[in-house]
Coordinates of C-alpha atoms and ligand atoms in Angstrom, one line a residue:
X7 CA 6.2 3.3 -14.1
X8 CA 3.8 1.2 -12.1
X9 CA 0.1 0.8 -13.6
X10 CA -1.9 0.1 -11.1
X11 CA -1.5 -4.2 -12.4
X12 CA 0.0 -6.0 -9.8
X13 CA -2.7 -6.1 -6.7
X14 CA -4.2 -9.6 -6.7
X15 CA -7.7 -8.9 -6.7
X16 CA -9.2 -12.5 -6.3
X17 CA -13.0 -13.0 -6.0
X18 CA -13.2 -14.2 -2.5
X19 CA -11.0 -11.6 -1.4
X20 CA -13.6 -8.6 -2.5
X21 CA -15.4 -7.5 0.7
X22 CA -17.0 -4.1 0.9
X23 CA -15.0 -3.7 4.4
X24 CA -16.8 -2.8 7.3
X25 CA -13.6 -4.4 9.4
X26 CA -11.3 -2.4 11.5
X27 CA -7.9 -2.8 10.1
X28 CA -5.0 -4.0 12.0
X29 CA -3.3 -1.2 12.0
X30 CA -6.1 0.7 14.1
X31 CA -5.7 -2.0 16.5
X32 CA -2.7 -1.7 16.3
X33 CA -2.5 2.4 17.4
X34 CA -5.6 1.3 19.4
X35 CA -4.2 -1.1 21.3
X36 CA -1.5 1.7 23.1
X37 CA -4.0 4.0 23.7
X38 CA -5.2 7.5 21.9
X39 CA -4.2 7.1 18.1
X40 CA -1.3 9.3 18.0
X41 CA -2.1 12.5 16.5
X42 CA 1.0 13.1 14.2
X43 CA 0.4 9.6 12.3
X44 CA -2.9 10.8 11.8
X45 CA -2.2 14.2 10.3
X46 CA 0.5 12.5 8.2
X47 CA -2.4 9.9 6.9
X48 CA -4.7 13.4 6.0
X49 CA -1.5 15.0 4.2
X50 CA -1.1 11.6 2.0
X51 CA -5.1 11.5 1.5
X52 CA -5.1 15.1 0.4
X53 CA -1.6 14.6 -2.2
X54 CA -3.7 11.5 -3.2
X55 CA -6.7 13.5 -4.7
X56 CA -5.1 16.5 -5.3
X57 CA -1.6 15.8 -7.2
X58 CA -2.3 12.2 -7.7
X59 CA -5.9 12.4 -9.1
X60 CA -6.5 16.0 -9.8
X61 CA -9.7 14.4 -8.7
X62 CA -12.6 17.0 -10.4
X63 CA -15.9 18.3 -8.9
X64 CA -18.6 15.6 -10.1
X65 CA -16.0 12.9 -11.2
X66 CA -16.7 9.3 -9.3
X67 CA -13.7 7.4 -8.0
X68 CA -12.8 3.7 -8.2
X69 CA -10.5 2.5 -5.6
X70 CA -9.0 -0.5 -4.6
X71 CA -7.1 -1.3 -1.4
X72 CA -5.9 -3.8 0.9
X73 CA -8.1 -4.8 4.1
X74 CA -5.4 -3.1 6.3
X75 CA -5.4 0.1 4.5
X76 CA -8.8 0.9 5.8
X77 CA -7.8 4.0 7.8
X78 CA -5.9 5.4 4.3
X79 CA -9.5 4.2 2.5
X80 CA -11.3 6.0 5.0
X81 CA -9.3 9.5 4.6
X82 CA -9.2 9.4 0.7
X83 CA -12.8 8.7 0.4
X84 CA -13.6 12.0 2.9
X85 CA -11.7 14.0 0.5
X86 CA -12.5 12.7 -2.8
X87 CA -16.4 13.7 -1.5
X88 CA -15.0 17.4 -0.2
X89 CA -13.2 18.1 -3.8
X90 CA -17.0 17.2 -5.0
X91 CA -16.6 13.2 -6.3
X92 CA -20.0 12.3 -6.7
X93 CA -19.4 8.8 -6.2
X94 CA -16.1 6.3 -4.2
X95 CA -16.2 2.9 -4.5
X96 CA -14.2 0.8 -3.0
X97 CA -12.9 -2.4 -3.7
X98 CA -10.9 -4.6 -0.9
X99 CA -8.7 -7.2 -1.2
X100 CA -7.7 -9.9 1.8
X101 CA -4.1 -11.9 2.0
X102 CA -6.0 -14.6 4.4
X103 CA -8.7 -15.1 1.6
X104 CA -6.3 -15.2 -1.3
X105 CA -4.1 -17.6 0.6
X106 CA -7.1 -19.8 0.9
X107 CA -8.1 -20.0 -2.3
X108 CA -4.5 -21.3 -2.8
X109 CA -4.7 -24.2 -0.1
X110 CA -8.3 -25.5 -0.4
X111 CA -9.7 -24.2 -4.3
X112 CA -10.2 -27.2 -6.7
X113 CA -7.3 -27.3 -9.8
X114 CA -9.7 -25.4 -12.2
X115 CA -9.9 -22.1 -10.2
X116 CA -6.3 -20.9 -10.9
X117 CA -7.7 -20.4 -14.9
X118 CA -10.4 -18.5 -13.5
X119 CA -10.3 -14.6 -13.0
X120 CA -13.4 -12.1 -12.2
X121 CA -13.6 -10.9 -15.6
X122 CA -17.3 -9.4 -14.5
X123 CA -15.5 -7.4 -12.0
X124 CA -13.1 -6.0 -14.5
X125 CA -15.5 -5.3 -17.3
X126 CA -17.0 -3.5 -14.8
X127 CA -14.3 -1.3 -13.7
X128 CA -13.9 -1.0 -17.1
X129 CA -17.1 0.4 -18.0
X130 CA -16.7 2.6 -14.5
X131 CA -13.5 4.3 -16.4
X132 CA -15.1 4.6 -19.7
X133 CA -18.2 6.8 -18.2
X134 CA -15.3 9.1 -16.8
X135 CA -14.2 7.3 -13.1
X136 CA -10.9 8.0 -12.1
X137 CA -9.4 5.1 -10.1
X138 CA -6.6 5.1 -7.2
X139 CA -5.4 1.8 -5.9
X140 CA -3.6 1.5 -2.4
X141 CA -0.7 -0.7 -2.4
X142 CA 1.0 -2.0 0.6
X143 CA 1.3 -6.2 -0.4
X144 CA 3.3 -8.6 1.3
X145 CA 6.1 -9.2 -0.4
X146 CA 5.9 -12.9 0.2
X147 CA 2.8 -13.4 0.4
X148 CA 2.6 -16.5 -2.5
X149 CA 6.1 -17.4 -2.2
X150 CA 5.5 -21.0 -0.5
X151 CA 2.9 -21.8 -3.2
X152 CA 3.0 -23.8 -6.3
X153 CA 4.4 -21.4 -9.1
X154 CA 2.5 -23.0 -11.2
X155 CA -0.6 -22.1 -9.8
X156 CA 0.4 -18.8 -8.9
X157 CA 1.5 -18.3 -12.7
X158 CA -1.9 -19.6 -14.2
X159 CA -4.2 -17.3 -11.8
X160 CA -1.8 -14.1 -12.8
X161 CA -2.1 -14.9 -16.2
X162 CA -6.2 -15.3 -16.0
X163 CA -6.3 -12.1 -13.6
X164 CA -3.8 -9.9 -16.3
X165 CA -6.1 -11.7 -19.2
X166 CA -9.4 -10.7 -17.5
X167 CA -7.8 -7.1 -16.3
X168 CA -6.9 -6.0 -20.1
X169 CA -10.0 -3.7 -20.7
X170 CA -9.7 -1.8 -17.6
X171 CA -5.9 -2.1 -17.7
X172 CA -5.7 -0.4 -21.5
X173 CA -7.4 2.3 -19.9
X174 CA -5.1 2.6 -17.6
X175 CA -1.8 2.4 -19.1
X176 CA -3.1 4.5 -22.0
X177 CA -4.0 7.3 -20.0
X178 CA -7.8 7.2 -21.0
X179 CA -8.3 8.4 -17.5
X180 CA -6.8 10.0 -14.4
X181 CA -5.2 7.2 -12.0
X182 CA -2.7 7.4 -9.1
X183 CA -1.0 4.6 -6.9
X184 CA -0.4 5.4 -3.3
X185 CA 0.7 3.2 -0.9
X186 CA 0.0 1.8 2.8
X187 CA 2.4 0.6 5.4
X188 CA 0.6 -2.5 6.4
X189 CA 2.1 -4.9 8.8
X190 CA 3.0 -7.6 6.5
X191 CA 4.8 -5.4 4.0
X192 CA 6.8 -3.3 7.0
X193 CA 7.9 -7.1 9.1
X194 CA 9.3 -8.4 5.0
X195 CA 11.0 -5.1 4.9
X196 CA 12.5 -5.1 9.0
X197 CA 12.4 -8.9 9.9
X198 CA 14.6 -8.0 13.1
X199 CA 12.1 -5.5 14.9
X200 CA 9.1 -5.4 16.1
X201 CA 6.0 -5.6 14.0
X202 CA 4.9 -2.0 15.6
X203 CA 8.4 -0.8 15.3
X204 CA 8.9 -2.4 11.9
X205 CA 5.9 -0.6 10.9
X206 CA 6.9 3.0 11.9
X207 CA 9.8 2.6 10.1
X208 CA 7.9 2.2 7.1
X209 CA 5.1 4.8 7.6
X210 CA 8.1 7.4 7.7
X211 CA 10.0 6.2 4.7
X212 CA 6.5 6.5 2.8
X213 CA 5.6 9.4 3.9
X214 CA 8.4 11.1 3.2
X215 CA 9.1 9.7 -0.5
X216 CA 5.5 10.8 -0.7
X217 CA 6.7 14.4 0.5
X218 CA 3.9 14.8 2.7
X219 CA 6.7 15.7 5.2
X220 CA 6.1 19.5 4.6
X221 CA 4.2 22.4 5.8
X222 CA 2.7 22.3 2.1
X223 CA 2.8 18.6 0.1
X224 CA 0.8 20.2 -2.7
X225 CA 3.1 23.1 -3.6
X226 CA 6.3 20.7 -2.8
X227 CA 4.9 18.3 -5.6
X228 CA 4.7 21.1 -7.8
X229 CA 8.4 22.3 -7.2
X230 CA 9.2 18.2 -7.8
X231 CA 7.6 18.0 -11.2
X232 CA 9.1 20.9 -12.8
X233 CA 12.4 19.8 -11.7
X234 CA 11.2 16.3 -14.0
X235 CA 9.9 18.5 -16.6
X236 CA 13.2 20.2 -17.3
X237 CA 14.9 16.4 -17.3
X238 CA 12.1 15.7 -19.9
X239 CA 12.5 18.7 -22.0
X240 CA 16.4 18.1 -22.3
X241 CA 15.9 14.0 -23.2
X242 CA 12.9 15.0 -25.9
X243 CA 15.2 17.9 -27.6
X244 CA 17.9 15.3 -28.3
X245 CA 15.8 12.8 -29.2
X246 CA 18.3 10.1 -29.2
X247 CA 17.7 6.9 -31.0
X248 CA 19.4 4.8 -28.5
X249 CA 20.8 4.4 -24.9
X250 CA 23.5 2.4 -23.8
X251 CA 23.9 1.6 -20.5
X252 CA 27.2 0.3 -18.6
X253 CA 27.8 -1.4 -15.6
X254 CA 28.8 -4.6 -13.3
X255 CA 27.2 -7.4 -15.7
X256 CA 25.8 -5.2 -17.9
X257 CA 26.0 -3.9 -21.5
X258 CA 22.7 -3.0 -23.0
X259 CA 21.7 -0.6 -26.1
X260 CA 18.0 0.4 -25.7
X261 CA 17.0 1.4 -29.1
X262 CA 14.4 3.9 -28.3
X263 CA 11.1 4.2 -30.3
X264 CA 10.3 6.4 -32.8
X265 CA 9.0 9.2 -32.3
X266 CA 8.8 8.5 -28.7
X267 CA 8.9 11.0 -25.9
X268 CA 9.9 11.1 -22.3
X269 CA 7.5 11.7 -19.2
X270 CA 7.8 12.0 -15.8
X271 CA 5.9 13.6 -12.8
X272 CA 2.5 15.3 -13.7
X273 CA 1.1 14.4 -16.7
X274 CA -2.3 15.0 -18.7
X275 CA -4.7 12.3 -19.4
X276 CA -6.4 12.1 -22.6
X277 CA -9.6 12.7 -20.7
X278 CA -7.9 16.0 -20.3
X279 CA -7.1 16.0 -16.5
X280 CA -3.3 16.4 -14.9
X281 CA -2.7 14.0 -12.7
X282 CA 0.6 12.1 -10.9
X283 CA 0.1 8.7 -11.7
X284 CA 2.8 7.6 -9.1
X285 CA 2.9 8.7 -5.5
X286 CA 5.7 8.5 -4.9
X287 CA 7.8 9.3 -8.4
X288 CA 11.7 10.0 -9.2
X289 CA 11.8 8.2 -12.9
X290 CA 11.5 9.7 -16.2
X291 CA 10.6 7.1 -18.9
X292 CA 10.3 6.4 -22.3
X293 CA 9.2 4.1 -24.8
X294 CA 12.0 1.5 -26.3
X295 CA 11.8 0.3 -29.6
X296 CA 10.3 -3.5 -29.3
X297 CA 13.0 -4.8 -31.9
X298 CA 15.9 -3.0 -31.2
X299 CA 17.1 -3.9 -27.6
X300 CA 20.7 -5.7 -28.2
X301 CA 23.0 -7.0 -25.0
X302 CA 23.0 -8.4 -21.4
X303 CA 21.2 -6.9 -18.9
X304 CA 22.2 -7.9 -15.0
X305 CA 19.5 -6.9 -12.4
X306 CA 20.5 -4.5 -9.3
X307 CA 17.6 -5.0 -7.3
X308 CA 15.8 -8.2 -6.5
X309 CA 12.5 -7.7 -8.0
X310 CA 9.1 -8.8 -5.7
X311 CA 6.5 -10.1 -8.0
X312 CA 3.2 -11.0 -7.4
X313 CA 4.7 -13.1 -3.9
X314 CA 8.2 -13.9 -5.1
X315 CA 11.4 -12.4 -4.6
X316 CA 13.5 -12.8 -8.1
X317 CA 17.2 -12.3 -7.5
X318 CA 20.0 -11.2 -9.6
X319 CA 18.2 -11.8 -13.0
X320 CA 20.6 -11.9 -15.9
X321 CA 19.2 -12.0 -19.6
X322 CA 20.4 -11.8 -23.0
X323 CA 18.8 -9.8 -25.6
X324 CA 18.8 -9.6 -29.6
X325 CA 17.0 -7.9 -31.5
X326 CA 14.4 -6.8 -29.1
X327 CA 13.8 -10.4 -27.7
X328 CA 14.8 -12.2 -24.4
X329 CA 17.0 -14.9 -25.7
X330 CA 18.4 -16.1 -22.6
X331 CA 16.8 -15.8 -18.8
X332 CA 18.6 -16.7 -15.5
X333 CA 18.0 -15.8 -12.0
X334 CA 19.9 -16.7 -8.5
X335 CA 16.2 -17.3 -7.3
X336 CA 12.6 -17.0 -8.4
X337 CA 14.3 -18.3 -11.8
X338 CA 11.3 -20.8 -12.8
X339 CA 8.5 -17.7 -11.6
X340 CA 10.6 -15.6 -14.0
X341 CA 10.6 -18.2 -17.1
X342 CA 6.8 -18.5 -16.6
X343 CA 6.5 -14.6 -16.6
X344 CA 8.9 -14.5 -20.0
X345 CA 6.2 -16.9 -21.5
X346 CA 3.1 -15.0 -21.2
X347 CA 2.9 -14.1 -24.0
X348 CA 5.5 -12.9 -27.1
X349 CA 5.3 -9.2 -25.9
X350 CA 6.2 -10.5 -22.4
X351 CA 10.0 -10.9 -23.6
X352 CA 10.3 -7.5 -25.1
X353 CA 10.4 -3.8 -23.4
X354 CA 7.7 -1.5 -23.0
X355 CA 9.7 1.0 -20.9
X356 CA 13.0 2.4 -20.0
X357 CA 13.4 4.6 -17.3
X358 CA 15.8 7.1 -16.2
X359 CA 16.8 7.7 -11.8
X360 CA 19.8 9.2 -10.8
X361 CA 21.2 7.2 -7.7
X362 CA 20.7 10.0 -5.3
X363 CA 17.0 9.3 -5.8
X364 CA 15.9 10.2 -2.0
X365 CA 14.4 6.9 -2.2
X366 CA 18.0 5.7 -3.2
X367 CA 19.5 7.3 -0.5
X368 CA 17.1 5.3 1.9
X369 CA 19.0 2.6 1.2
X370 CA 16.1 0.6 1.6
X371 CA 14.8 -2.0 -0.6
X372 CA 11.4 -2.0 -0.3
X373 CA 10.0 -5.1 -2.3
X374 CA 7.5 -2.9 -4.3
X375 CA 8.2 -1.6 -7.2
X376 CA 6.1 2.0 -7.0
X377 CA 9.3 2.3 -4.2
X378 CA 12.3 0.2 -5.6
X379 CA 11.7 1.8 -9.3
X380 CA 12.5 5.1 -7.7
X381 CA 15.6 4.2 -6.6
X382 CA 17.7 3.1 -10.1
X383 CA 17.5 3.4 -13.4
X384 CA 14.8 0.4 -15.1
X385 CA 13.3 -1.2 -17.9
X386 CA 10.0 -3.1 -18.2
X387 CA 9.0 -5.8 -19.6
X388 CA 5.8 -6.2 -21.8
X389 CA 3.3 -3.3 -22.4
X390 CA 4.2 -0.1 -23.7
X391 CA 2.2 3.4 -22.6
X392 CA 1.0 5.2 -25.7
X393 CA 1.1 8.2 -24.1
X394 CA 5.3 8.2 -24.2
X395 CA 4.7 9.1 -28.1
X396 CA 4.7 12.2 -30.0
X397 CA 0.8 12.9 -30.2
X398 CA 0.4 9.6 -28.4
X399 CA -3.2 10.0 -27.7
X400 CA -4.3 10.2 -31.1
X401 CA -2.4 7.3 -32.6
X402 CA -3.8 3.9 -33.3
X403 CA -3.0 0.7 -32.0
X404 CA -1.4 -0.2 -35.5
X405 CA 0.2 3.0 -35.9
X406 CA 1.7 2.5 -32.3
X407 CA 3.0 -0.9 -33.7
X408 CA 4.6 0.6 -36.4
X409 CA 6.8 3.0 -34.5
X410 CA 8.0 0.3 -32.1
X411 CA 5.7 -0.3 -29.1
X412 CA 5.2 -3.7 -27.5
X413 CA 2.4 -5.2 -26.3
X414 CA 1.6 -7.8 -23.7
X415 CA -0.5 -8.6 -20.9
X416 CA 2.4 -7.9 -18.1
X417 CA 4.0 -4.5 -17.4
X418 CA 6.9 -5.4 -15.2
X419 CA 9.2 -3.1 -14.1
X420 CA 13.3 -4.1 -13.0
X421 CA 16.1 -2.5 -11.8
X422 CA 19.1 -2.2 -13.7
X423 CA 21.2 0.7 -12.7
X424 CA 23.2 1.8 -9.4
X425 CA 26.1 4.1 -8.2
X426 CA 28.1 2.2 -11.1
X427 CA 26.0 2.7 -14.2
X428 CA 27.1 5.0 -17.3
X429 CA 24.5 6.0 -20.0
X430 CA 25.7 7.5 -23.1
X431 CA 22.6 8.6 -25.3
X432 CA 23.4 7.9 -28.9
X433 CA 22.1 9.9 -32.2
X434 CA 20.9 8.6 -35.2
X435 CA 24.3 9.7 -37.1
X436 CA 26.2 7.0 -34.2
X437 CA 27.4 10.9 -31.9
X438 CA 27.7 9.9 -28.3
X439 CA 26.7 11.8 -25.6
X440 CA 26.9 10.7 -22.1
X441 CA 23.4 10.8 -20.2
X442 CA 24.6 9.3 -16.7
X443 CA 28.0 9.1 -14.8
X444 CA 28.7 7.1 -12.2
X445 CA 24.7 6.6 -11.7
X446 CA 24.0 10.4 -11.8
X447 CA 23.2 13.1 -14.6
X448 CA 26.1 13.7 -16.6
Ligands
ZN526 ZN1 9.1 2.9 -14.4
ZN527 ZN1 6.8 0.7 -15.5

């Protein structure tokens, strides 16, 4: 599950945008904007509020986005104020400013966040806000700069984001992520086409794991979340102790926390509002328990974070902990990740998506993980949601502890399953029942 914790929001990068975006130049530039793209962009806007939000009458609405999602911005703030928000605000963020800070900032910037800006947001959620971010980053976007950097301003940015981000991932609030097929993201994605064609390519992908493709996007989502909710229901009656997944390089047991439970698709906020925190969403997930993860663990997707492309990860567990870390690439981005902090080298999630996922079937890898985690079966590392816990809502942060959630400033999600993998959920008496075959429900 993706929380809303990757975007690089960096302090010179915040305009309140009164900039056309690229992309409108872009539709601009051949003429009338086409007319289907832009009832596709009014379908997403509307699943935005309405299944990703459940966005209520007098509720504000805290939004972040890049500068070439404007049009997106633009649509979702027209319908947050028809379904009655009584406030938008949005918060923009700007690849050219965010590379400058890296190429001309002094040394001490990259321990510097804006923790004012957070707090903030913060305080926004905790006087009811909902928030929505837009995602649509290049992929690459950091890769050429000095890891080290790059790993000292995520860490002050993660640091800086906690209050708002415990929120967040504990469900405090309604939140959605949607995303935006900006030009940067689409070229990473199709490096052989054109940008515009590279870019169309992408807008139809999204829009149709986003199932805005149909006459009725709202009543398609609900048809999508019951089929979830009876994956769900099945995983929380057995309420296995452990899964075991097989596969090429792989042999993991997941010990699975106690008294955990498995979501997916709509859920309810403690605030008491249903919302779909992911748009698009295929996974149902769980919590693991932080000390009982035991095994090696071979990545099936290279995983884009924050600007760099980690390849065919490989690590070694025992007893809940990342003992040993290897990648084919992004390898040193990876170690500096695993040493956030000592949450950052346990699980906070694993999640369950059969391999004919229609994102899957794409066959696209899409360098973001609200896509690429809807295509296999994952885990994440670092923080756990309290919400994927029996009476979740009302337990405290020690009690949480005590039943086996991790904590840590990350919440990074990785892809560990294909057309190969075998799960077989194991009970607390050591029965065996297989979960997945062959990457599909068994
Ligand atoms: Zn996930
Ligand atoms: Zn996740």
């Amino acid at each position: 599950s993706a929380a809303a914790s990757r975007r690089t929001v960096e302090p010179g990068g915040i305009v309140r945008a009164l900039r056309e975006s690229k992309a409108m130049q872009l539709h601009e530039s051949q003429g009338v904007p086409s007319v289907r793209h832009d009832e596709r962009l009014a379908q997403l806007a509307r699943v935005a509020v309405h299944v990703g939000l459940g966005l209520q009458r007098g509720q504000e609405l805290v939004m972040t986005a890049p500068l070439d999602a404007t049009p997106l911005a633009r649509r979702i703030t027209e319908e947050a104020y028809r379904a009655g928000a009584s406030l938008v605000t949005t918060l923009y963020s700007d690849d050219a400013a965010t590379l400058a800070r890296f190429r001309h900032a002094p040394d001490e910037s990259f321990d510097k966040a804006s923790d004012w800006l957070f707090e903030g947001m913060a305080a926004a959620f905790r006087k009811g806000a909902a928030r929505l971010a837009i995602v649509g980053e290049d992929p690459s976007l950091l890769a050429r700069q000095d890891p080290d950097k790059v790993a000292r301003a995520n860490r002050a940015r993660s640091k800086a984001y906690m209050p708002a981000l415990q929120l967040i991932a504990g469900f405090d609030i309604n939140w959605t992520i949607v995303s935006y097929a900006t030009p940067a993201w689409a070229k990473a994605m199709f490096p052989d086409i054109s940008e515009q064609a590279a870019t169309e390519k992408l807008w139809d992908a999204i829009f149709a794991a986003s199932r805005v493709e149909t006459p009725d996007p709202v009543a398609a989502w609900e048809a999508h979340n019951s089929s979830l909710r009876s994956r769900t229901d099945y995983l929380n009656g057995r309420n296995f102790a452990a899964l075991r997944f097989r596969g090429p390089g792989t042999d993991l047991t997941v010990g699975l926390a106690d008294e955990h439970r498995w979501e997916g698709g709509a859920a309810q906020a403690k605030n008491g509002i249903v919302c779909n925190a992911n748009i698009p969403s295929e996974e149902v997930f769980t919590t693991p328990h932080r000390d009982r993860v035991d095994g090696v663990v071979t990545s099936t997707k290279p995983l884009s974070y924050q600007g760099t492309l980690i390849e065919e990860i490989s690590v070694r567990f025992a007893e809940g902990r990342i003992v040993d870390a290897k990648a084919r690439t992004g390898g040193e981005v990876l170690n500096k990740v695993l040493d956030t902090d000592e949450g950052a080298r346990r699980l906070g999630e694993v999640a369950l998506v059969p391999h004919s996922s229609p994102i899957a079937q794409s066959g696209l890898l899409f360098y973001n993980t609200l896509f690429d985690e809807n295509a296999a079966s994952h885990i994440a590392l670092g923080q756990a949601y309290s919400k994927c816990f029996r009476d979740g809502d009302k337990l405290s942060e020690a009690e949480l502890a005590a039943r086996g959630a991790n904590r840590s400033l990350i919440h990074i999600d990785w892809m560990i399953g294909n057309a190969e993998t075998d799960i077989d959920g194991i009970h607390a008496d050591g029965r065996t029942v297989p979960v997945f075959r062959k990457g599909e429900w068994a």
